[in-house]
PDB file of C-alpha atoms in Angstrom:
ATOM      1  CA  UNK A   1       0.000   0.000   0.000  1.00  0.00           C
ATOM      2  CA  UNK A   2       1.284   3.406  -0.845  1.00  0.00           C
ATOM      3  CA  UNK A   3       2.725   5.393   1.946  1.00  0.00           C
ATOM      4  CA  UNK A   4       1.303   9.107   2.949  1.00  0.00           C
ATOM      5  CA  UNK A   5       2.642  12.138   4.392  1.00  0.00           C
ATOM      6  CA  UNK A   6       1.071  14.351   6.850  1.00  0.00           C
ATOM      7  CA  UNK A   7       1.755  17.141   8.765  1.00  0.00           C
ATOM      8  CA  UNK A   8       1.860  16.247  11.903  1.00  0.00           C
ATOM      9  CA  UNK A   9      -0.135  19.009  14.354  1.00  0.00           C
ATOM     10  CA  UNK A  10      -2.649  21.933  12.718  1.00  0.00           C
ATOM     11  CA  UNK A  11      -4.650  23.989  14.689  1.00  0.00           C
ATOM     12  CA  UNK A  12      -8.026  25.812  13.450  1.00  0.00           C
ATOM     13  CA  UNK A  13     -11.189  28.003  15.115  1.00  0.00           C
ATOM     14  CA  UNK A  14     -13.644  26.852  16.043  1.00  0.00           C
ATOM     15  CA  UNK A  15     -16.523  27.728  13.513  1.00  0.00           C
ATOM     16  CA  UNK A  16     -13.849  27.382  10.761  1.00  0.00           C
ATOM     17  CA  UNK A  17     -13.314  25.362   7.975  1.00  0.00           C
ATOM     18  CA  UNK A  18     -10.495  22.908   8.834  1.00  0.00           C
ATOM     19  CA  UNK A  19      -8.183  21.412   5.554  1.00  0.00           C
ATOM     20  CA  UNK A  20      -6.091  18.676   6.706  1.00  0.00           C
ATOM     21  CA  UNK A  21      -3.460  17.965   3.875  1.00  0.00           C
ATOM     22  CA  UNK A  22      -2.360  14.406   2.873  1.00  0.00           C
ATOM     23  CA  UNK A  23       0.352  13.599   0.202  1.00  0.00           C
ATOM     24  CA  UNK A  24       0.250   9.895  -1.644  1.00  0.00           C
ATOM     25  CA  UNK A  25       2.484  10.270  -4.675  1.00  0.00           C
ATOM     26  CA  UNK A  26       3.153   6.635  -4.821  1.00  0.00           C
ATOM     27  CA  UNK A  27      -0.493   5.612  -5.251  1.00  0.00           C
ATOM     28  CA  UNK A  28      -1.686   3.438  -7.824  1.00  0.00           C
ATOM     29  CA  UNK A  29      -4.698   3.048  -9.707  1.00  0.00           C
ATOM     30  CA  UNK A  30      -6.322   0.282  -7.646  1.00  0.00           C
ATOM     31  CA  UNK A  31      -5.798   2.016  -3.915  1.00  0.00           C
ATOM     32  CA  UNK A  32      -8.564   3.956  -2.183  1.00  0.00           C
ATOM     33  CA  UNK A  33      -7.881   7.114  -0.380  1.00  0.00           C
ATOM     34  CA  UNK A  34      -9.311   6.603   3.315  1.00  0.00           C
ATOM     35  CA  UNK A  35      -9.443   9.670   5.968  1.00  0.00           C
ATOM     36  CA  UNK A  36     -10.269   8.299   9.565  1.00  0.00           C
ATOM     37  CA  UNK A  37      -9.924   9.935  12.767  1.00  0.00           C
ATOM     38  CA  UNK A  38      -9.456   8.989  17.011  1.00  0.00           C
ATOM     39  CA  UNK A  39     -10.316  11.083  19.390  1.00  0.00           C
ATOM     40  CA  UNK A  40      -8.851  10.498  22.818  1.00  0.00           C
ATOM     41  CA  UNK A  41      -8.099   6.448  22.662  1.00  0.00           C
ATOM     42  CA  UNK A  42     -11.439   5.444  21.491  1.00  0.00           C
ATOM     43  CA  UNK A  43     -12.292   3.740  18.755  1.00  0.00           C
ATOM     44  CA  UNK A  44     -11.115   5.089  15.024  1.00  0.00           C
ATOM     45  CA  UNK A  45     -13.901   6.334  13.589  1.00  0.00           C
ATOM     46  CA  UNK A  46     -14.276   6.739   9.780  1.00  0.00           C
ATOM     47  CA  UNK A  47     -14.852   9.659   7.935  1.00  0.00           C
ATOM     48  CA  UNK A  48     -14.844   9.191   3.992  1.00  0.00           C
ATOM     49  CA  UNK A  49     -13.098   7.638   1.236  1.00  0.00           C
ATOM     50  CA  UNK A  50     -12.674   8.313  -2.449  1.00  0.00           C
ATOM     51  CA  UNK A  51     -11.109   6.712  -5.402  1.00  0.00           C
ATOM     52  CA  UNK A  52     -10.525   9.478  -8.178  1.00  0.00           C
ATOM     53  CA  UNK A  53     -13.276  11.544  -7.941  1.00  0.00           C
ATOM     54  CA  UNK A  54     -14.364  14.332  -4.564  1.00  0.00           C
ATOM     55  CA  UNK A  55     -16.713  12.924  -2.186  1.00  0.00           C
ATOM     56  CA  UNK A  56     -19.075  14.173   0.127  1.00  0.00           C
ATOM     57  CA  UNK A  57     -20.569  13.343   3.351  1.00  0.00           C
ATOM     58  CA  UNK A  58     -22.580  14.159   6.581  1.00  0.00           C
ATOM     59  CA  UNK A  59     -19.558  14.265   7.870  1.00  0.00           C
ATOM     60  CA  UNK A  60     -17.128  15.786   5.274  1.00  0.00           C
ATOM     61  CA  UNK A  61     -15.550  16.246   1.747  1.00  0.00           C
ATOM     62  CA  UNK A  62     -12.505  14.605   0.386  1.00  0.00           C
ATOM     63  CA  UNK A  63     -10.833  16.501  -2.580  1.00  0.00           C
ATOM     64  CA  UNK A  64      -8.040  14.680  -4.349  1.00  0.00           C
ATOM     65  CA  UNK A  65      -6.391  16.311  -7.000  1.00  0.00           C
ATOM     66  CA  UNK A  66      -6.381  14.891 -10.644  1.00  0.00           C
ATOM     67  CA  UNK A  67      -3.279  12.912 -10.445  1.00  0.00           C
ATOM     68  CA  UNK A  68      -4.694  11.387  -7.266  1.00  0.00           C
ATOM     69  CA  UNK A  69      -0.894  12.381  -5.301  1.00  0.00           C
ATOM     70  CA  UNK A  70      -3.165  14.236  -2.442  1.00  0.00           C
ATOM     71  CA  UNK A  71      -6.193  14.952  -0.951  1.00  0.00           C
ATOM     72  CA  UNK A  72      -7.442  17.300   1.513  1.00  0.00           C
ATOM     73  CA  UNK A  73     -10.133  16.035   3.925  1.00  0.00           C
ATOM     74  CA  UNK A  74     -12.279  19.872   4.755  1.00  0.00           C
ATOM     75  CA  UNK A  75     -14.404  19.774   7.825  1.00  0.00           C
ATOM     76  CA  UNK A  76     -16.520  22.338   6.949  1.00  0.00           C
ATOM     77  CA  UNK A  77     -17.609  23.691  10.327  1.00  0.00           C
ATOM     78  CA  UNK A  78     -14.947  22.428  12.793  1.00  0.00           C
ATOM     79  CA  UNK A  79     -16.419  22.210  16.282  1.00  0.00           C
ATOM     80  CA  UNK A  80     -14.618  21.593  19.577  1.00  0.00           C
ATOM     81  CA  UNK A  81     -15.449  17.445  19.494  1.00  0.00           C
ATOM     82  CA  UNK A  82     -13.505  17.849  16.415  1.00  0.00           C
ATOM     83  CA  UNK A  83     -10.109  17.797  17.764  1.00  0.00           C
ATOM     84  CA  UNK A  84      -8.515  14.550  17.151  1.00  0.00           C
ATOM     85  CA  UNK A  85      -6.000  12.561  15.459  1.00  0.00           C
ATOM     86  CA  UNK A  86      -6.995  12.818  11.671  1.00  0.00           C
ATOM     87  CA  UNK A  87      -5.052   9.376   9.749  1.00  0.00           C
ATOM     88  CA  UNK A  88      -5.045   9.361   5.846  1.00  0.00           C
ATOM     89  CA  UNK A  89      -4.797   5.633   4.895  1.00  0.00           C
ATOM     90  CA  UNK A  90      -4.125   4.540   1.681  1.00  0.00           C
ATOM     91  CA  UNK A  91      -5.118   0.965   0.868  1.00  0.00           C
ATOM     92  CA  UNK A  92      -5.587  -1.498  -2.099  1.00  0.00           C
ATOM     93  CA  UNK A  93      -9.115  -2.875  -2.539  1.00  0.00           C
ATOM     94  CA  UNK A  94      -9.004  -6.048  -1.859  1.00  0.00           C
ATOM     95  CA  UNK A  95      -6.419  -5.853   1.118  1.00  0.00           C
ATOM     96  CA  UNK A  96      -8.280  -5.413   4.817  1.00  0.00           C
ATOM     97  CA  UNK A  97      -5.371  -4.098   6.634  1.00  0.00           C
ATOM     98  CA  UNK A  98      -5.338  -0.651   7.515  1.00  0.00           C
ATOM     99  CA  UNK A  99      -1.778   1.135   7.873  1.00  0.00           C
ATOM    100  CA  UNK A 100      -2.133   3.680  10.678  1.00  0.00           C
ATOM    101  CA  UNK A 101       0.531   6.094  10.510  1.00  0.00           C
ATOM    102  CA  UNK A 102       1.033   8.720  13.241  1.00  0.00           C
ATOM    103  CA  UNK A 103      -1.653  11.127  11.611  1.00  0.00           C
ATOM    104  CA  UNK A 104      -2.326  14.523  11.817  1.00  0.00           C
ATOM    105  CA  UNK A 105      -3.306  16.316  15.538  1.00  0.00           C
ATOM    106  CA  UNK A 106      -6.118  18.577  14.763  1.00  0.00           C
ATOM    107  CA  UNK A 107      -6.543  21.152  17.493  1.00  0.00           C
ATOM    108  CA  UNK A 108     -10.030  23.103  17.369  1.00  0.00           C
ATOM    109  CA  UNK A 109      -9.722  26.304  19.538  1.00  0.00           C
ATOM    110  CA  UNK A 110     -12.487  27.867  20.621  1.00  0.00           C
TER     111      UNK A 110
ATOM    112  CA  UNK B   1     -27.132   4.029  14.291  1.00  0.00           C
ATOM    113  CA  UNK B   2     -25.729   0.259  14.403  1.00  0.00           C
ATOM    114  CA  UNK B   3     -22.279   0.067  15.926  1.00  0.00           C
ATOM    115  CA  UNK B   4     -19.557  -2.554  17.586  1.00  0.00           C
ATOM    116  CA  UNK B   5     -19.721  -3.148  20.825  1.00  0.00           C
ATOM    117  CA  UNK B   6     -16.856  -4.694  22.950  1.00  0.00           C
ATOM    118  CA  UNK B   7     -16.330  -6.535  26.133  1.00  0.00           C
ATOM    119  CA  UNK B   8     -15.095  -5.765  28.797  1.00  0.00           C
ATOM    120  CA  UNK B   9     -13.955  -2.273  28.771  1.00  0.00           C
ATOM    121  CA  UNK B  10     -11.056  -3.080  30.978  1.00  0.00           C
ATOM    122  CA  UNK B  11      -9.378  -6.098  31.599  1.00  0.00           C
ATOM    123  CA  UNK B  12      -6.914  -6.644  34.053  1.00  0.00           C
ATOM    124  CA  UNK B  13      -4.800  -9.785  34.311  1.00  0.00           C
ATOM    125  CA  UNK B  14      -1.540 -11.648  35.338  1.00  0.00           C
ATOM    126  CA  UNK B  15       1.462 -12.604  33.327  1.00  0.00           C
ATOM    127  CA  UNK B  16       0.744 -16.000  31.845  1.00  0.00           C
ATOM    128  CA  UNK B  17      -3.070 -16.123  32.268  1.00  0.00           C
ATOM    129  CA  UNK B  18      -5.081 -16.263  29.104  1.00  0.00           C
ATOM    130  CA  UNK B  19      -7.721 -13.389  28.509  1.00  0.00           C
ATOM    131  CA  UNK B  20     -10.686 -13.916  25.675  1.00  0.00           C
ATOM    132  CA  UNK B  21     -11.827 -10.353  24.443  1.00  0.00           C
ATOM    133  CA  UNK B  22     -14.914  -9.983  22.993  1.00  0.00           C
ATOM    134  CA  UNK B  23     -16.598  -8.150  20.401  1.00  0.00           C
ATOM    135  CA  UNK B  24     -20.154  -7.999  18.645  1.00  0.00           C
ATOM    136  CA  UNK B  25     -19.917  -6.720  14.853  1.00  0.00           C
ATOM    137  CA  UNK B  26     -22.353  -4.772  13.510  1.00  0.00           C
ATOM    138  CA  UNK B  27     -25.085  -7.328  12.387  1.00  0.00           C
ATOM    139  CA  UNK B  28     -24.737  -7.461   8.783  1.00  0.00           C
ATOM    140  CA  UNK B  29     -21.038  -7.284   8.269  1.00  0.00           C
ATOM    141  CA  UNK B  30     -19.429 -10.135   7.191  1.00  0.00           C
ATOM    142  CA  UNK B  31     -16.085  -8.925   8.075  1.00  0.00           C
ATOM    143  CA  UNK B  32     -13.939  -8.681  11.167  1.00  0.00           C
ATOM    144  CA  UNK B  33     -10.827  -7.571  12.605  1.00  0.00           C
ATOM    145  CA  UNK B  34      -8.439  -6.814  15.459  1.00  0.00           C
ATOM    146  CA  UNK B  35      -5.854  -4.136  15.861  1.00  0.00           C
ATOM    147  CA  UNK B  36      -4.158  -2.898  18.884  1.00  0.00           C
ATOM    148  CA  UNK B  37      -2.646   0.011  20.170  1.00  0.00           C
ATOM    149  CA  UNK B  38      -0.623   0.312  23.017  1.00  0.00           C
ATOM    150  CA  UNK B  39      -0.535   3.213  24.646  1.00  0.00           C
ATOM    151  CA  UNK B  40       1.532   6.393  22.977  1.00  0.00           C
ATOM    152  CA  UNK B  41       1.955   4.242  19.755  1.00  0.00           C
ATOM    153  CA  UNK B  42      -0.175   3.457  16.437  1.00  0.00           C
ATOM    154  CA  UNK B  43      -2.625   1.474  15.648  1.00  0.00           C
ATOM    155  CA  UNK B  44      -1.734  -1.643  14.442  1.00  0.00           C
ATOM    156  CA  UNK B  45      -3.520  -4.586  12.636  1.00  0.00           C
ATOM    157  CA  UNK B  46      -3.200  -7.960  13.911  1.00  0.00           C
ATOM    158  CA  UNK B  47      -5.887  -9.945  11.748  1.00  0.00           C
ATOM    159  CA  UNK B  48      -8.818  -9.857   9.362  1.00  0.00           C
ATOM    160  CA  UNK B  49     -11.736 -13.104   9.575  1.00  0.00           C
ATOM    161  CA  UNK B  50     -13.941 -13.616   6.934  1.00  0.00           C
ATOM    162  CA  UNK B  51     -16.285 -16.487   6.217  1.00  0.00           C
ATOM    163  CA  UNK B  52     -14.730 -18.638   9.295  1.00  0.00           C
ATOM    164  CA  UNK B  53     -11.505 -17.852   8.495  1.00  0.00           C
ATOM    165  CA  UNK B  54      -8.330 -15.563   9.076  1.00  0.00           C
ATOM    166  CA  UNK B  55      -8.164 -14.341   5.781  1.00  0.00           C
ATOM    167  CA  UNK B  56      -4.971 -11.679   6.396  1.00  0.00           C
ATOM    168  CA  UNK B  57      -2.856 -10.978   9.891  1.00  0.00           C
ATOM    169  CA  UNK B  58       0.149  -9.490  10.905  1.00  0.00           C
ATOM    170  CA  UNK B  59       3.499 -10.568  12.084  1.00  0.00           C
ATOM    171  CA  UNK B  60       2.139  -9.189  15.884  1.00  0.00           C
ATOM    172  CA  UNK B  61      -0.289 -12.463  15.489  1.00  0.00           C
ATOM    173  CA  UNK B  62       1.795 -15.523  16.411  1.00  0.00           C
ATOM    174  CA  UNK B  63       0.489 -18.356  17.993  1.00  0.00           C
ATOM    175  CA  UNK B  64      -0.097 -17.260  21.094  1.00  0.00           C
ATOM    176  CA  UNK B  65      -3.019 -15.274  19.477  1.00  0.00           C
ATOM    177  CA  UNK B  66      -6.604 -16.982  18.234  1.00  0.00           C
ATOM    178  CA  UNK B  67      -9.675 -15.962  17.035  1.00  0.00           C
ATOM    179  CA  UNK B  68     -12.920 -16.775  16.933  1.00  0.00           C
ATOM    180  CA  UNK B  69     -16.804 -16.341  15.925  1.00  0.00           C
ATOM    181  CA  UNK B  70     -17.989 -19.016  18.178  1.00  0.00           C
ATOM    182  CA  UNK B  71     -21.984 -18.178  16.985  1.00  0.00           C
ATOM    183  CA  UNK B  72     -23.526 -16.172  15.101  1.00  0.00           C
ATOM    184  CA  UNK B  73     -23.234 -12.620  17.033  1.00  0.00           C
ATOM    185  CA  UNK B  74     -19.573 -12.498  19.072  1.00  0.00           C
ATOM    186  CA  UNK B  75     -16.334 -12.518  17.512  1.00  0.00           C
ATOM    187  CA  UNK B  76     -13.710 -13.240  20.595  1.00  0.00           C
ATOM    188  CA  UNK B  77      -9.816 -12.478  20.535  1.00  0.00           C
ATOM    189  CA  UNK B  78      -8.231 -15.147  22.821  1.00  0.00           C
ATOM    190  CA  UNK B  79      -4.406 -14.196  24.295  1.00  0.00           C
ATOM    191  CA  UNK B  80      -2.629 -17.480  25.039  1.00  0.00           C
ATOM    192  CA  UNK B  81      -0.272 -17.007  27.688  1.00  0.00           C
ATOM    193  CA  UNK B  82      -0.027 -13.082  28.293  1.00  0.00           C
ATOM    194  CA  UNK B  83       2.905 -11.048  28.830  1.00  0.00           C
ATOM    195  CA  UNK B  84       3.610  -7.786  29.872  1.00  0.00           C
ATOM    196  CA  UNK B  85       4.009  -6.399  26.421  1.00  0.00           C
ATOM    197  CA  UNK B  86       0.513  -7.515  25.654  1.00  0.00           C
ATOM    198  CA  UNK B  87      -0.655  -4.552  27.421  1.00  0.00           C
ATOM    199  CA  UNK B  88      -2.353  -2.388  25.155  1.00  0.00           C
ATOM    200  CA  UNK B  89      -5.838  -1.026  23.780  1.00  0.00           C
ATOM    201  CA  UNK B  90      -7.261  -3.751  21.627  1.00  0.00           C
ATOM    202  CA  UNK B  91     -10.149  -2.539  18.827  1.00  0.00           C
ATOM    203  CA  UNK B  92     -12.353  -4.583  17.200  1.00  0.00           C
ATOM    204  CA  UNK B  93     -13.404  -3.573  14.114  1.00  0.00           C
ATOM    205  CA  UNK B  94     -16.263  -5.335  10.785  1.00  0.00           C
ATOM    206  CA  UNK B  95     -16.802  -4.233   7.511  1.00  0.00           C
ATOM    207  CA  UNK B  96     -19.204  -5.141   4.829  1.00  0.00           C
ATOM    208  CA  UNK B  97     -18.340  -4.962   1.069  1.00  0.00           C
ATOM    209  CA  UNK B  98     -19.527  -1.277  -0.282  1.00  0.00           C
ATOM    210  CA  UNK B  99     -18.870  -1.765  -4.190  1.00  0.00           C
ATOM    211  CA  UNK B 100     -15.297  -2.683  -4.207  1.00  0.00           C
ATOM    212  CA  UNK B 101     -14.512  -0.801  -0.813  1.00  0.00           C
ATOM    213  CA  UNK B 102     -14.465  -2.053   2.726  1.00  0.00           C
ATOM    214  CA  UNK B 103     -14.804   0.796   4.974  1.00  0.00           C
ATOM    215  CA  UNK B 104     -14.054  -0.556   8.691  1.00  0.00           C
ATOM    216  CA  UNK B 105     -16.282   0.438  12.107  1.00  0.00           C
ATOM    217  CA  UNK B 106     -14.241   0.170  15.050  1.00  0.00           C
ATOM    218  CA  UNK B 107     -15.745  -0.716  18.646  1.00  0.00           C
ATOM    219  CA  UNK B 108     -14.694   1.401  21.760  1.00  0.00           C
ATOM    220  CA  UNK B 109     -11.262  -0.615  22.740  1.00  0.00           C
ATOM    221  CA  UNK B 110     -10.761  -3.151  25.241  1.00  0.00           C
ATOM    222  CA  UNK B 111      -7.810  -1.766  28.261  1.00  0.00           C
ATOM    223  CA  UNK B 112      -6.024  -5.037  28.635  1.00  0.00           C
ATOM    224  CA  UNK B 113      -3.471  -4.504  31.646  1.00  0.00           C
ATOM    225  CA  UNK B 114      -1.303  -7.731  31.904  1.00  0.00           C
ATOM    226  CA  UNK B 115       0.633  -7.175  35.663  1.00  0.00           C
TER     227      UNK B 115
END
């Protein structure tokens, strides 16, 4: 699976739109694009994935550029409960394992 | 919403003993995993189950790991003969097939403290 690179802290206000940055510039044609996040120990909880094309959700959009070597995950309202570790996972479709990397530590502030 | 639900939330137990974790999937996934985390570090994947079988795992899942979906609700981690470097935060995690995707839901951890 191809490896990503994220920053590794961002902060943003609260009522903000928060763009976490994620580079994949070895990823090949048959790997997803996954955005997940934990927030304090519990649980990852996932957010969206995409293949090629932007995606939207109750939760977020995923924007990944035409070559598919990054994406940006936008919350577009970041609230307080949003501070958490944000992970951008990159995965072939038929493997189950997720790679967890160290993420990105997205600090709301009020 | 439907989610996975683990048991217990904290386990605590001696060197050597075995522990069985426990997890219900969401109801109509036919997928299920394990990953870990110990505490400071990332989450890691120890090993996918699918149709009654362990279908992937990891190097962290020797033999003193096992798994099981002993009916047709729980899906139970079983830890040999622990050691101290078992101690972690153990997710369990099922999946159903979305087109060709497999987007994971993870349960609230299991605190296994080995002493």
């Amino acid at each position: 699976d191809a490896k990503t690179t994220q920053p590794t802290s961002m902060d943003c206000a609260e009522g903000r739109a928060a763009n976490l940055p994620c580079n994949h510039s070895t990823i090949s044609g048959n790997e997803y694009v996954y955005w997940y996040r934990q927030i304090h120990s519990q649980g990852p909880q996932y957010i969206i994935h995409g293949l090629k094309n932007n995606e939207t959700n109750e939760m977020a959009s995923l924007i990944i550029t035409e070559d598919r070597k990054s994406s940006t995950l936008i919350l577009p309202h970041a609230t307080l409960r949003d501070t958490a570790v944000y992970y951008c996972i990159v995965k072939r479709i038929e493997r189950h394992q997720f790679y967890f990397g160290t993420g990105t530590s997205l600090t709301v502030i009020p | 919403e439907p989610e996975v639900t683990q048991t217990p939330s904290h386990q605590v137990t001696q060197m050597g003993q075995e522990v069985i974790l426990r997890c219900v999937p969401i109801s109509n996934h036919l997928y299920f995993y394990w990953y870990r985390q110990i505490l400071g570090q990332k989450v890691e994947f120890l090993v996918s189950f699918y149709n009654n079988e362990i279908s992937e795992k990891s190097e962290i899942f020797d033999d003193q790991f096992s798994v099981e979906r002993p009916d047709g609700s729980n899906f139970t981690l079983k830890i040999r003969s622990t050691k101290l470097e078992d101690s972690a935060m153990y997710f369990c995690a099922s999946s159903s097939k979305t087109g060709s995707s497999y987007e994971q839901y993870f349960g609230p951890g299991t605190r296994l403290t080995v002493t």
